[in-house]
Each structure stands twice: as structure tokens, then as C-alpha cells.
mmCIF file of C-alpha atoms in Angstrom:
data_model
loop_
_atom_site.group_PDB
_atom_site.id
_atom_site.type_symbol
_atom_site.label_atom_id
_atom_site.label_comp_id
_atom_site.label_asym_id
_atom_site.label_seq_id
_atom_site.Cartn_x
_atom_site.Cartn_y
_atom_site.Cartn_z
ATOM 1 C CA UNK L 213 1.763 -10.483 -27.728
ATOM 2 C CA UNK L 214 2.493 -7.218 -26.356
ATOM 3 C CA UNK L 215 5.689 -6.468 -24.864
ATOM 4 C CA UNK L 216 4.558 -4.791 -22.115
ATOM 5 C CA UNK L 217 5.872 -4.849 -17.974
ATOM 6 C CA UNK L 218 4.050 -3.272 -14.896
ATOM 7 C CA UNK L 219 5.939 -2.178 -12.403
ATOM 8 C CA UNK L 220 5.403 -0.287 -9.075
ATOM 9 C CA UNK L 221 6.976 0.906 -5.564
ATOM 10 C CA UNK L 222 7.810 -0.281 -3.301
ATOM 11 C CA UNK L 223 4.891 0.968 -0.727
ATOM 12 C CA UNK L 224 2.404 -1.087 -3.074
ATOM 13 C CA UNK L 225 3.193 -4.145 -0.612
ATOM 14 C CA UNK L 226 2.914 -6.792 -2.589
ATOM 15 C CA UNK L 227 4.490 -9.892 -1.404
ATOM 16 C CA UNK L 228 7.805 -11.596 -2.941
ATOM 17 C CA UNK L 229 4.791 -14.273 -3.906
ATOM 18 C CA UNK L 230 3.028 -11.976 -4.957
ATOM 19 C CA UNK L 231 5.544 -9.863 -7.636
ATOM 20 C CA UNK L 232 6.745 -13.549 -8.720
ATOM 21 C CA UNK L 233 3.457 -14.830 -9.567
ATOM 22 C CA UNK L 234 2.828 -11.571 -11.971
ATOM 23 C CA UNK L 235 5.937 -10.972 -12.883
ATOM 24 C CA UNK L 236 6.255 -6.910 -11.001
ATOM 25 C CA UNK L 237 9.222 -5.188 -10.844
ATOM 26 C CA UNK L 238 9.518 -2.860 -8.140
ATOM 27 C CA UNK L 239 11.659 0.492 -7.286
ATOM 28 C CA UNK L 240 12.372 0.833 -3.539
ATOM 29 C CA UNK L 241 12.071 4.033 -1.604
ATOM 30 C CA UNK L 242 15.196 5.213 1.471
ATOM 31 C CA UNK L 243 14.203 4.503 4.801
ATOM 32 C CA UNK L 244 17.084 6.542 6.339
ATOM 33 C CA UNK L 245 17.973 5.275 10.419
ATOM 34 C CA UNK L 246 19.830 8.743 11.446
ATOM 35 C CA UNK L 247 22.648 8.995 8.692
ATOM 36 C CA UNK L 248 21.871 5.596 7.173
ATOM 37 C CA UNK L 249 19.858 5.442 4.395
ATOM 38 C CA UNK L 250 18.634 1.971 3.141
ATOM 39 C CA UNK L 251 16.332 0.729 0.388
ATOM 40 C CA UNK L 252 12.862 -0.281 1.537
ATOM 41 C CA UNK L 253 12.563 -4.102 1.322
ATOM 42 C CA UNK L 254 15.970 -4.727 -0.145
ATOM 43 C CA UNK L 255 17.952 -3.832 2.757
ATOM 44 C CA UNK L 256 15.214 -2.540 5.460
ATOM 45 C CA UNK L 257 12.288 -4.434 6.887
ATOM 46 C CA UNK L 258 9.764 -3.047 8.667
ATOM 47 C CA UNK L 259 11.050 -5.061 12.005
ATOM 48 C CA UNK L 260 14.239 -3.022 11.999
ATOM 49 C CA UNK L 261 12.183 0.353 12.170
ATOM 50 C CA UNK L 262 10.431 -1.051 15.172
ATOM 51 C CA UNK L 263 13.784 -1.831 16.564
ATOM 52 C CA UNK L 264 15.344 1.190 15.975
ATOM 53 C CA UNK L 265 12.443 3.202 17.546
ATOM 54 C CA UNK L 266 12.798 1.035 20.868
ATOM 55 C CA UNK L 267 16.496 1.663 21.039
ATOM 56 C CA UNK L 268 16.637 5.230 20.108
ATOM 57 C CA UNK L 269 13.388 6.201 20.569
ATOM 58 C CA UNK L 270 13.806 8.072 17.883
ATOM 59 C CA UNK L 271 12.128 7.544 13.838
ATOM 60 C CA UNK L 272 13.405 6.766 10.975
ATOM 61 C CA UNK L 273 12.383 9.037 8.142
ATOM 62 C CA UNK L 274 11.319 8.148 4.654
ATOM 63 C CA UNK L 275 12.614 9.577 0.870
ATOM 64 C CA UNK L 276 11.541 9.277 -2.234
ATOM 65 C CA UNK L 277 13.016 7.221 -4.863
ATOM 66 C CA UNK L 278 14.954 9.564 -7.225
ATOM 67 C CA UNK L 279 14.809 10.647 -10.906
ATOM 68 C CA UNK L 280 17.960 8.540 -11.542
ATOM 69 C CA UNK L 281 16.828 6.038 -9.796
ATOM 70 C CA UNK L 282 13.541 6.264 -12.233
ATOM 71 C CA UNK L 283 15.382 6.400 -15.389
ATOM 72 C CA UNK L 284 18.057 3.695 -14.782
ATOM 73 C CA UNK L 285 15.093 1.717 -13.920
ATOM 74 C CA UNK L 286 12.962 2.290 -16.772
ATOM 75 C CA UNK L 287 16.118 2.395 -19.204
ATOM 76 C CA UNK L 288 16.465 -1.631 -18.317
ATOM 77 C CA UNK L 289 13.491 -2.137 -19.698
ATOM 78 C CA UNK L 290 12.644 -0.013 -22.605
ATOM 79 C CA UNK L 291 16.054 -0.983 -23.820
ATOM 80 C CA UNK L 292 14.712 -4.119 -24.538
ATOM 81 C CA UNK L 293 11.839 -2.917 -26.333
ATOM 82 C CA UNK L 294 9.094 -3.519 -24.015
ATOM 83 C CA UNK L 295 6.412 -0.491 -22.811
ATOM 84 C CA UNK L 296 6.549 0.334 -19.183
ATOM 85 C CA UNK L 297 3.291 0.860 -16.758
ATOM 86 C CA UNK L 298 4.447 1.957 -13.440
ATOM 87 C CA UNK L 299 2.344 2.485 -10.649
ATOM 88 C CA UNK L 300 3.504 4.998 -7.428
ATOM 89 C CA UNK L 301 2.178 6.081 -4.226
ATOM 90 C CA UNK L 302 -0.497 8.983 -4.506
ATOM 91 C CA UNK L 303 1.606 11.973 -5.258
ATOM 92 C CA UNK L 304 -0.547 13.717 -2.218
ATOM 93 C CA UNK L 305 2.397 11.915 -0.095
ATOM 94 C CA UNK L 306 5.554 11.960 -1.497
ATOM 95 C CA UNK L 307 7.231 13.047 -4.968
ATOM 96 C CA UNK L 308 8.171 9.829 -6.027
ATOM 97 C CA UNK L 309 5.865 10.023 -8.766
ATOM 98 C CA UNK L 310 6.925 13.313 -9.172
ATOM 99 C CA UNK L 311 10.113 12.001 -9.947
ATOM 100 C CA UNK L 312 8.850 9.049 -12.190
ATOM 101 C CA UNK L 313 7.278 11.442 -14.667
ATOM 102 C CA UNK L 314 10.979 13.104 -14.790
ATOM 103 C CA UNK L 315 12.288 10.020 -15.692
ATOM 104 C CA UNK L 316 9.813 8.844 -18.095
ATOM 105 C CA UNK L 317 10.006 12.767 -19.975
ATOM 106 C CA UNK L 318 13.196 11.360 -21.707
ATOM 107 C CA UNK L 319 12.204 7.547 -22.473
ATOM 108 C CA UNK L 320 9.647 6.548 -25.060
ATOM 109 C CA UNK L 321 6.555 4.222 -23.803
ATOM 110 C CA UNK L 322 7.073 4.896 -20.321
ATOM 111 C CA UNK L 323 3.801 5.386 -18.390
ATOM 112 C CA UNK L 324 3.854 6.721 -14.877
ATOM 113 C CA UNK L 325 0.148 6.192 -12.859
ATOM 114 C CA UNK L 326 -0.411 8.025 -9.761
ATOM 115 C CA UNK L 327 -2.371 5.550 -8.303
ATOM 116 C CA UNK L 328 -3.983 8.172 -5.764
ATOM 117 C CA UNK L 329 -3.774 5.749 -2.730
ATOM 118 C CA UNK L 330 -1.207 3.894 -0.980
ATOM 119 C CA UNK L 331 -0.073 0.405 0.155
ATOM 120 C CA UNK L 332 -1.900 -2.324 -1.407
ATOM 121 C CA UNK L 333 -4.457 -0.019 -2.486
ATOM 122 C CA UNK L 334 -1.486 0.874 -5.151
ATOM 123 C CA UNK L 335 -1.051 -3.230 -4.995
ATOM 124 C CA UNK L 336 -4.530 -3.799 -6.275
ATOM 125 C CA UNK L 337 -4.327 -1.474 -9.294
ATOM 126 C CA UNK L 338 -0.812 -2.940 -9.791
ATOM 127 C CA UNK L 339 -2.344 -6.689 -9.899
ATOM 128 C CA UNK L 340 -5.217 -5.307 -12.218
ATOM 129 C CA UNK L 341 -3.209 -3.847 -15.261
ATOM 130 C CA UNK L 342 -1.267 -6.936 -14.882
ATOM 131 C CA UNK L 343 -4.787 -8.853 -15.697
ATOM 132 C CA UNK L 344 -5.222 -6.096 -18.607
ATOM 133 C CA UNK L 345 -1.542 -7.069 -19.972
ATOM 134 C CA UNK L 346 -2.594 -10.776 -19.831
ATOM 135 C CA UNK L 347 -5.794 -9.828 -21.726
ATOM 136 C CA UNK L 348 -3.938 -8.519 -24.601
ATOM 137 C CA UNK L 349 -5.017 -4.525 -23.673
ATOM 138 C CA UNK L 350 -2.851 -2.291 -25.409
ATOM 139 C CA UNK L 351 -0.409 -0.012 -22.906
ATOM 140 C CA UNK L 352 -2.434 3.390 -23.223
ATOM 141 C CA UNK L 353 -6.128 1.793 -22.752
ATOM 142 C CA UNK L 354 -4.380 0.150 -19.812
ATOM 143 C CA UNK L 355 -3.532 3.416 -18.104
ATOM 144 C CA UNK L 356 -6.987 4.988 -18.941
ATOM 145 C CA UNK L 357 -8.417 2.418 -17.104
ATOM 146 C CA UNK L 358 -6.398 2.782 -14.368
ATOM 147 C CA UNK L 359 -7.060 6.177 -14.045
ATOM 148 C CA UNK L 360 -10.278 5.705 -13.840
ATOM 149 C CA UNK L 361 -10.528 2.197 -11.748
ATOM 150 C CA UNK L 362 -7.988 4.164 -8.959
ATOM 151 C CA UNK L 363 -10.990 6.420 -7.457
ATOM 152 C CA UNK L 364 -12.734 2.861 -6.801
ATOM 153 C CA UNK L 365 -9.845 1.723 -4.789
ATOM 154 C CA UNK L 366 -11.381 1.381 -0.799
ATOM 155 C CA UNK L 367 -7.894 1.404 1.467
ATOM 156 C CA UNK L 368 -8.239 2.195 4.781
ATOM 157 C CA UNK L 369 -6.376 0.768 8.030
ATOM 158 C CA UNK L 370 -6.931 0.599 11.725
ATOM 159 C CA UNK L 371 -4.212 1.750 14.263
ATOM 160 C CA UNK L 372 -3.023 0.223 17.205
ATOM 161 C CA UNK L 373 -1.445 3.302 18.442
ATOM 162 C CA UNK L 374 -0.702 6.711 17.080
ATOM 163 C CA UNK L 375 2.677 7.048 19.072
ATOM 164 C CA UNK L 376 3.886 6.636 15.603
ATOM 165 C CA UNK L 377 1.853 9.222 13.890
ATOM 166 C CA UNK L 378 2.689 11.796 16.488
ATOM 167 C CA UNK L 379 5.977 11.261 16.733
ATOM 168 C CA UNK L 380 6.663 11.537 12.644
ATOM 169 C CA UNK L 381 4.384 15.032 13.873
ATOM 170 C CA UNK L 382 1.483 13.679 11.759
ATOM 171 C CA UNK L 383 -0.645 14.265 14.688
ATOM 172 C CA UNK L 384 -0.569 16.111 17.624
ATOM 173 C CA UNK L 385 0.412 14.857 20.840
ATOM 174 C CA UNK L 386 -2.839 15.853 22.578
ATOM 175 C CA UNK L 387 -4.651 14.072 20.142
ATOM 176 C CA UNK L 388 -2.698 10.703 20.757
ATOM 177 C CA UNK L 389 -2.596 11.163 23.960
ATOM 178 C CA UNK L 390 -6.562 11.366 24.190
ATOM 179 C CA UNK L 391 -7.076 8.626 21.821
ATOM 180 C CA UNK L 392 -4.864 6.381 23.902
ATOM 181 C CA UNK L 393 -7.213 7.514 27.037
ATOM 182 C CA UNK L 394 -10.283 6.602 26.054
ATOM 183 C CA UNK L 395 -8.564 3.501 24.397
ATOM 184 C CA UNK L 396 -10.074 4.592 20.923
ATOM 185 C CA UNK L 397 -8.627 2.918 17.576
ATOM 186 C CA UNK L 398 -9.120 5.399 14.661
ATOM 187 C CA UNK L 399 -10.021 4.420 11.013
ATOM 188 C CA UNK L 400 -7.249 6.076 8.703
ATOM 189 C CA UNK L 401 -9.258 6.286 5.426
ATOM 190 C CA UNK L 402 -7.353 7.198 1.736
ATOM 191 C CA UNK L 403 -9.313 9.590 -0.026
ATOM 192 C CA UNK L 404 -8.761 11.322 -3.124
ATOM 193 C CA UNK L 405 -5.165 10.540 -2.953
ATOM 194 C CA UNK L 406 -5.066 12.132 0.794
ATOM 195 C CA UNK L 407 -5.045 10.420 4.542
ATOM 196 C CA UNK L 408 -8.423 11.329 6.385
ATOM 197 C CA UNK L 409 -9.727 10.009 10.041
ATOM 198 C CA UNK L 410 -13.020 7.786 9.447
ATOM 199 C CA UNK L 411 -14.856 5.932 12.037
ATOM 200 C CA UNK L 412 -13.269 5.739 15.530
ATOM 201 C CA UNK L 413 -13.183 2.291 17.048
ATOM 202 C CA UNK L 414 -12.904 1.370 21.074
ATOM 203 C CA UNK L 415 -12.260 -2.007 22.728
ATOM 204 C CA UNK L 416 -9.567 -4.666 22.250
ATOM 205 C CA UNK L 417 -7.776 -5.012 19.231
ATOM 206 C CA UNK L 418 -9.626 -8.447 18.286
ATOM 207 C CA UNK L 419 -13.027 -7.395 18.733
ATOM 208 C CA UNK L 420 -12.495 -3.758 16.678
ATOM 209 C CA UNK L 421 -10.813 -5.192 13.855
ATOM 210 C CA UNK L 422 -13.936 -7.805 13.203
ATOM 211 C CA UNK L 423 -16.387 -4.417 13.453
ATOM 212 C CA UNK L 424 -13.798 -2.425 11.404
ATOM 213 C CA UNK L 425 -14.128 -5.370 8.782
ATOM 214 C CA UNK L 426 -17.803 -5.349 9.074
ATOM 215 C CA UNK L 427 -18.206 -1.951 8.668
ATOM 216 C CA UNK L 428 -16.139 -1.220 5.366
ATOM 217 C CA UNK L 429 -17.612 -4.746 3.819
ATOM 218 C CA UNK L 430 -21.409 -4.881 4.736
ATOM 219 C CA UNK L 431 -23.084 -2.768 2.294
ATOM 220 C CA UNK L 432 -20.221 -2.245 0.002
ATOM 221 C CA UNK L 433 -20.019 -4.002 -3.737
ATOM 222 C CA UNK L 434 -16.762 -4.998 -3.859
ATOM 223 C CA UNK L 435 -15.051 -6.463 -7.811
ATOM 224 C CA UNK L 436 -14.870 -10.012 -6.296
ATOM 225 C CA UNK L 437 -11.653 -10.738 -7.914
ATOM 226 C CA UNK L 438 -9.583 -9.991 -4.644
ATOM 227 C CA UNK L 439 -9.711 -8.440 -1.879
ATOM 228 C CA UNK L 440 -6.271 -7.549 0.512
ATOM 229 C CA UNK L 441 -5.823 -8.364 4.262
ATOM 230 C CA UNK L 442 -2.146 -6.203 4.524
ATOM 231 C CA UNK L 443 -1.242 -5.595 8.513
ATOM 232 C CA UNK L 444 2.143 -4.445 9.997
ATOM 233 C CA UNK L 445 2.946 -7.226 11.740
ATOM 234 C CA UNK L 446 0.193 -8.358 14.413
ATOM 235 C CA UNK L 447 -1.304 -11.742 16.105
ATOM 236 C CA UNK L 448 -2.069 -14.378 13.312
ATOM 237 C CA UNK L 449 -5.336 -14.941 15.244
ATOM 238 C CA UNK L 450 -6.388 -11.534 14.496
ATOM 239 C CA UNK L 451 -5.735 -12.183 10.980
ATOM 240 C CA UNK L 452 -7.423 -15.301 10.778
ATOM 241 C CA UNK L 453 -10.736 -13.933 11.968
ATOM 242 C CA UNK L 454 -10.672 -10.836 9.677
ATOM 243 C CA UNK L 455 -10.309 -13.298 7.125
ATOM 244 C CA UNK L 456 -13.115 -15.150 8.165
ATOM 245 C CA UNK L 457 -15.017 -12.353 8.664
ATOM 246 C CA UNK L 458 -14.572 -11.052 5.019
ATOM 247 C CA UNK L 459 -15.442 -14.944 3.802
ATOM 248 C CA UNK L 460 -19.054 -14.603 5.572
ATOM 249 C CA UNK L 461 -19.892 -11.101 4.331
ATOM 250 C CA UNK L 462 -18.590 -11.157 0.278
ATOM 251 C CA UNK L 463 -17.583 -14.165 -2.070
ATOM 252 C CA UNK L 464 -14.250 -12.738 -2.902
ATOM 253 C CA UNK L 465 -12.182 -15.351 -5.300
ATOM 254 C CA UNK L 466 -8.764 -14.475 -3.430
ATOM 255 C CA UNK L 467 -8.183 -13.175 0.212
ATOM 256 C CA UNK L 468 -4.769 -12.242 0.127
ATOM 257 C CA UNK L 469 -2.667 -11.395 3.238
ATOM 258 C CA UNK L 470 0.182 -9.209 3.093
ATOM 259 C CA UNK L 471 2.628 -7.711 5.387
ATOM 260 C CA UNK L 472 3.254 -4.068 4.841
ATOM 261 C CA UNK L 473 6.534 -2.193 3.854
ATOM 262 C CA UNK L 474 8.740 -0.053 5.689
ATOM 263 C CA UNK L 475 7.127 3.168 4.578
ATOM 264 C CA UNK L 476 3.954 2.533 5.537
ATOM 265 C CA UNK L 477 4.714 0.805 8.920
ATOM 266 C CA UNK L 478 7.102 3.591 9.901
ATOM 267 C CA UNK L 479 3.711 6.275 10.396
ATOM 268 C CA UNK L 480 1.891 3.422 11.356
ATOM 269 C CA UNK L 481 3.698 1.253 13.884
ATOM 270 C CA UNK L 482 2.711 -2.225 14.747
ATOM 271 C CA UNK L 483 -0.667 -3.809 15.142
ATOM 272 C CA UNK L 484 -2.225 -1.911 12.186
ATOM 273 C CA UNK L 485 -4.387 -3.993 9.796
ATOM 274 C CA UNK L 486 -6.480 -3.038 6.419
ATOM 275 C CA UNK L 487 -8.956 -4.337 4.652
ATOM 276 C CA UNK L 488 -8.392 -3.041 1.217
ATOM 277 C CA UNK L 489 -10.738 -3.798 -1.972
ATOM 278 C CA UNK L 490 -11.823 -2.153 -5.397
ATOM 279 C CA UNK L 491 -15.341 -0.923 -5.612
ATOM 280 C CA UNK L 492 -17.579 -1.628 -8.814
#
């Protein structure tokens, strides 16, 4: 058997079910609130951003994990003999992986995978070379085929709002201020391991996240393995009829619903919801 662990960030948003079930490690990112920085998931949830932003009106602000961070981490592991395949956020939005090829320079059978995408668009490359491992793949095929499998990767997310966006200066005020005019929902698409606006949306939230659904899933030939509902935190009726939306249109073995990290909910506020698959 080989002695082999994958491991990821912590903006791959898997669940604590989730890293359990396949047995995934994970290396949190700073969410700093003013002068106090915290680790995403272990000691910041996405709910205290939120709350922050009402009292202060202010954002937090996000950091990478750093090179020592990276090689204590890895160290743990290839101390006890086993490879390492870690997976990070595209390096098109942070230097965390950056900083994970640092690391890895001065550790034998440590692999660092840009993963080009984000969220549980990471997650779903992260829960495939875990399927690989189980299969017996050895540690370099496994990281070919994730280099090639992560341009298949389809993450994109609708948002409620862009008052978050702006105010991290992602976009300009005119251009959230318009959007929240004419009541428009924009598609945030992940491209080549960059953030680009897709289709925009208008009505209520309900209604555009069943056409957002339909849109990315009707002619699209998803791997049927899983498929990832991962929101912000938003109405579990919403939820529910995305999921049931996905049911009609593609026979996916495993819907699996996800709330999102800090990092991710920080530029995207509340409300936001993705339907996030792998392309044959």
C-alpha cells in the first residue's frame, strides 16, 4: 500500500465530514480582524467576518499561509515516511502556493498542485487524488493527473451583493452600485486560475439561483461522481431546490453541500451559492 496523504487549504471548503471521511489534512490561511489575525476555520468562521463588517463596517483582510507554516506541516508527515500531495488555491490569487513550493524545495516527496481554481473547485480535485490514492496510483501519476483534470474543474458562484467585492476594492463602486440598481446578480466564473464575470442574472434570489443552476448544468457533461452545492450561508430552501434542480438535469452519484470558508466568504459576503463540478 502506498504511504501516501493528500492534503489541501483551507479555501478548498471541504466539510469536517468531509476531511474525516477521506482522511485530508488541511493548512489554514489568517483572516486578520484589524490587528487580529486568526486561522481560517480553526479560530475564524465565516459568521464572525459578517459580524465584524456590521459592527465596524469595515473588512477583514486575508494572508497567506507561510513557508514555515508549509514546512512544519509537511515535516509531520514526511517524517513518518509517507509522500505528500497538497492541493492550494490557484496561485492567480494568493502566494500560498507560492509558499508551499518553498517549503516542499527542502523535503523529499512533497508535491505542491496549484489547483488553478478555488473553493471546492480545489475540494473536488482534493477528493479525486484521494480516489487515485485508494486506487493504488503511485504519488507522481497522481499529480499528472491532476494537472491535467484541474482545467476540467467548472466553479463558478452567484452573488447576492457585491458590497463585499467593492469594498475589498475588487470592484468599483459604480459598478456595485449599478448592479444593485437594476437588481442584477452576476455569475463570478474561475477561469484559467483567474476570477471573470459570466452571465448576469436579475430577479429574486430563489428564482436566479434555479436558472444559474440550469444554465451551467444543461448541456454540460459533467464526471458523475460528484458534484458540489458550497454557499456562504443562505436560506436552506434555496439550497434544497438547487439540489433538486441538479437531480432533474444530471445523475450525479453524490450532491454534496458545503458551507464555504472564511476566505472565500470575506469577497463574497452572504447569500452566494455555487454549483461546482468536473467536466469529462
Amino acid at each position: 500500500m502506498n504511504k501516501i496523504v493528500v492534503t489541501a487549504d483551507s479555501t478548498c471548503d471541504l466539510s469536517p465530514e468531509l476531511r474525516e471521511r477521506y482522511h485530508v489534512d488541511l493548512v489554514p490561511l489568517y483572516v486578520n480582524f484589524g490587528e487580529d489575525s486568526r486561522r481560517d476555520g480553526v479560530d475564524a468562521k465565516p459568521d464572525d467576518i459578517y459580524e465584524y463588517y456590521r459592527s465596524t463596517g469595515k473588512l477583514t483582510t486575508t494572508s497567506a499561509a507561510s513557508p514555515g507554516d508549509y514546512h512544519t506541516f509537511f515535516k509531520g508527515f514526511t517524517d513518518q515516511g509517507y509522500e505528500v500531495i497538497h492541493l492550494n488555491i490557484s496561485s492567480g490569487f494568493s502566494i500560498t502556493h507560492q509558499n508551499a513550493m518553498m517549503a516542499a524545495g527542502d523535503l523529499k516527496g512533497v508535491y505542491p498542485v496549484d489547483s488553478y481554481n478555488l473553493s471546492t473547485g480545489t475540494g473536488l480535485l482534493v477528493l479525486a487524488a484521494c480516489d487515485m490514492v485508494k486506487e493504488g496510483m503511485p504519488a507522481l501519476d497522481i499529480v499528472s493527473r491532476l494537472e491535467e483534470m484541474r482545467g476540467r474543474v467548472r466553479a463558478s458562484f452567484i452573488l447576492d451583493t457585491l458590497e463585499y467585492l467593492w469594498k475589498g476594492g475588487r470592484c468599483s463602486g459604480i459598478t456595485a452600485l449599478g448592479a444593485n440598481l437594476l437588481k442584477l446578480k452576476p455569475c463570478i466564473e474561475v477561469r484559467d486560475g483567474k476570477m471573470g464575470v459570466g452571465k448576469k442574472f436579475r430577479g429574486n434570489l430563489s428564482n436566479v439561483m434555479e436558472q444559474y443552476t440550469t444554465t451551467r448544468l444543461e448541456g454540460a457533461h459533467p464526471e458523475l461522481r460528484r458534484v458540489f452545492i458550497t454557499h456562504s450561508g443562505i436560506d436552506q430552501a434555496i439550497i434544497d431546490r438547487v439540489a433538486a434542480r441538479v437531480k432533474q438535469l444530471h445523475p450525479f452519484e453524490e450532491i454534496l453541500v458545503t458551507r464555504a470558508g472564511c476566505v472565500v466568504s470575506n469577497h463574497c459576503g452572504p447569500n452566494t451559492l455555487g454549483v461546482l463540478f468536473i467536466e469529462k
